[in-house]
Coordinates of C-alpha atoms in Angstrom, one line a residue:
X1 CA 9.1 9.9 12.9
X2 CA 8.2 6.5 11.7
X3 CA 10.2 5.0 8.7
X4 CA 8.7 2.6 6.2
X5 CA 10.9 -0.1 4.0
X6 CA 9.0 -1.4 1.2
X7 CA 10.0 -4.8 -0.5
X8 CA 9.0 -7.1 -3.0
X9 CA 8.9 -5.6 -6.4
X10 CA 9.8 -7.2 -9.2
X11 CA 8.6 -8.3 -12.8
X12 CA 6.2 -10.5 -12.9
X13 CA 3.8 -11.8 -16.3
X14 CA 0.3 -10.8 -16.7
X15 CA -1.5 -13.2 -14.5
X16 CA 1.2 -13.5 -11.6
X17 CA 1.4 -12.5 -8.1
X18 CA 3.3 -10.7 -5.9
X19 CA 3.4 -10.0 -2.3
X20 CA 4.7 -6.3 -1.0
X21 CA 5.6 -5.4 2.3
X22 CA 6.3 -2.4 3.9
X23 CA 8.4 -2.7 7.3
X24 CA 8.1 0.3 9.8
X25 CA 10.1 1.6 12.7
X26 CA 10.3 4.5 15.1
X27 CA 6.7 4.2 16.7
X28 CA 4.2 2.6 17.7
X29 CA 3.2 0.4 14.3
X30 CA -0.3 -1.2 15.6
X31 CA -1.8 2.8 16.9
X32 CA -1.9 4.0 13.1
X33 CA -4.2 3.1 9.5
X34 CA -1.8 2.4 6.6
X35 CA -2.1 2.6 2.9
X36 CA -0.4 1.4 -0.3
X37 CA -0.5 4.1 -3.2
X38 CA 0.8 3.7 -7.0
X39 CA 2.6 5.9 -9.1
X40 CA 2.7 4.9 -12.8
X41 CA 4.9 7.0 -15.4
X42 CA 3.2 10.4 -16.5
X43 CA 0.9 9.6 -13.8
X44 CA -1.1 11.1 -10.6
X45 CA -0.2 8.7 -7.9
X46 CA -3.2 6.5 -7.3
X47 CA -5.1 5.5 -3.7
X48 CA -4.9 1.4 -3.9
X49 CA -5.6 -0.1 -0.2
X50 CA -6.1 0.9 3.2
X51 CA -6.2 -0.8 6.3
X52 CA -7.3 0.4 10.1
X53 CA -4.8 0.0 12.9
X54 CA -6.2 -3.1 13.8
X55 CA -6.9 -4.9 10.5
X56 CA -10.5 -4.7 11.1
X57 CA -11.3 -2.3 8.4
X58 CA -10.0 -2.5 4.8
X59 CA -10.8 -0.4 1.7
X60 CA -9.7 -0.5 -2.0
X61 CA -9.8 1.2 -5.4
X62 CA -12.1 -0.4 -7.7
X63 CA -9.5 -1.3 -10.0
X64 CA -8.1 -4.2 -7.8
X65 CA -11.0 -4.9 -5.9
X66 CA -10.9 -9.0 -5.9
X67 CA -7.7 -9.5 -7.0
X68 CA -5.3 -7.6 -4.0
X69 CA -5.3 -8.0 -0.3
X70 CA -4.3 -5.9 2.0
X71 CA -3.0 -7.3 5.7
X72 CA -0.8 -6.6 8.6
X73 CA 0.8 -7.8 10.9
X74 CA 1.5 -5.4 13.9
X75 CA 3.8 -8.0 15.8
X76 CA 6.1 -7.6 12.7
X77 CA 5.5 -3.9 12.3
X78 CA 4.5 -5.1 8.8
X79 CA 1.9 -4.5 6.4
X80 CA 1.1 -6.7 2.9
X81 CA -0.2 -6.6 -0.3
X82 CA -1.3 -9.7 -1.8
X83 CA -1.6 -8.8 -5.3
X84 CA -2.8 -11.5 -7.9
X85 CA -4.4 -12.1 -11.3
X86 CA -2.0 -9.0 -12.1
X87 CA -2.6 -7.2 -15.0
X88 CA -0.2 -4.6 -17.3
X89 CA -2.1 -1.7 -16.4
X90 CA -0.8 -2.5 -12.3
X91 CA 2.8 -1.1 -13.6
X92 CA 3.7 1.6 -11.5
X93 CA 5.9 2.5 -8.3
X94 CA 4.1 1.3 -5.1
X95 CA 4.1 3.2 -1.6
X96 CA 3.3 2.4 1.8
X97 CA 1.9 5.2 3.5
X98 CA 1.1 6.1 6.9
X99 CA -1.4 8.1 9.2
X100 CA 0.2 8.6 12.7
X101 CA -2.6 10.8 13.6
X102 CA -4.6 12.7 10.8
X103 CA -7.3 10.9 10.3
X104 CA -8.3 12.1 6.8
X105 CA -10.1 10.1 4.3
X106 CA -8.4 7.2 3.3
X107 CA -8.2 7.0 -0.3
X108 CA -6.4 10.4 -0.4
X109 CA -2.4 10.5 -0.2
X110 CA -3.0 14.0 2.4
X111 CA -4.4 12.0 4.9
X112 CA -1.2 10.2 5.4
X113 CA 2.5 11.9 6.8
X114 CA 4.8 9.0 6.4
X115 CA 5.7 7.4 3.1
X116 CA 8.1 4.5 2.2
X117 CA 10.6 5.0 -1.0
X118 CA 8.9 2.6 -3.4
X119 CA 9.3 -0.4 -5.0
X120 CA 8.6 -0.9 -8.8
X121 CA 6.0 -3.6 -9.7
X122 CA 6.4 -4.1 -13.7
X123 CA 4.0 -6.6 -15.1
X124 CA 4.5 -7.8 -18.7
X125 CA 1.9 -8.7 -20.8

């Protein structure tokens, strides 16, 4: 079973950045695609980033298309998101997700069987 760590929440203004990571142990970190969710209050959790095992192939909701990154770093067991020009509306608890072997469509949370506890990203206008 792999476990996931996510850090670097915090509160940030409108217009700031912050950079989350998500540290994984138990397998192998570099064989499997990972993905950062959110969760706002009285919300669906949200699909935000995917990235292939490799880093080759990244996707993203529209909503932060330009302004996050999403990056690993498999000798660190470690995968980012850069997230600037940050906006009110990016509130919410963010996950780090993994797919050790479904395969599914990335933007949905079923396609993934490991998940991280969340850290809260607050972002005051």
């Amino acid at each position: 079973q792999v476990q996931l760590v996510e850090s670097g929440g915090g509160l940030v203004q409108a217009g700031g950045s912050l950079r989350l990571s998500c540290a994984a142990s138990g397998r192998t970190f570099s064989s499997y695609a990972m993905g950062w969710f959110r969760q706002a209050p009285g919300k669906e959790r949200e699909f935000v980033a995917h990235i292939g095992w490799s880093g080759g192939y990244t996707s993203y909701t529209d909503s932060v298309k330009g302004r996050f990154t999403v990056s690993r770093d498999n000798a660190k067991n470690t995968v980012y998101l850069q997230m600037n020009s940050l906006k009110p509306e990016d509130t919410a608890v963010y996950y780090c997700a993994a797919d050790t072997g479904i395969w599914g469509p990335p933007n949905r949370d079923d396609s993934y069987d490991c998940w991280g506890q969340g850290t809260q990203v607050t972002v005051s206008s």
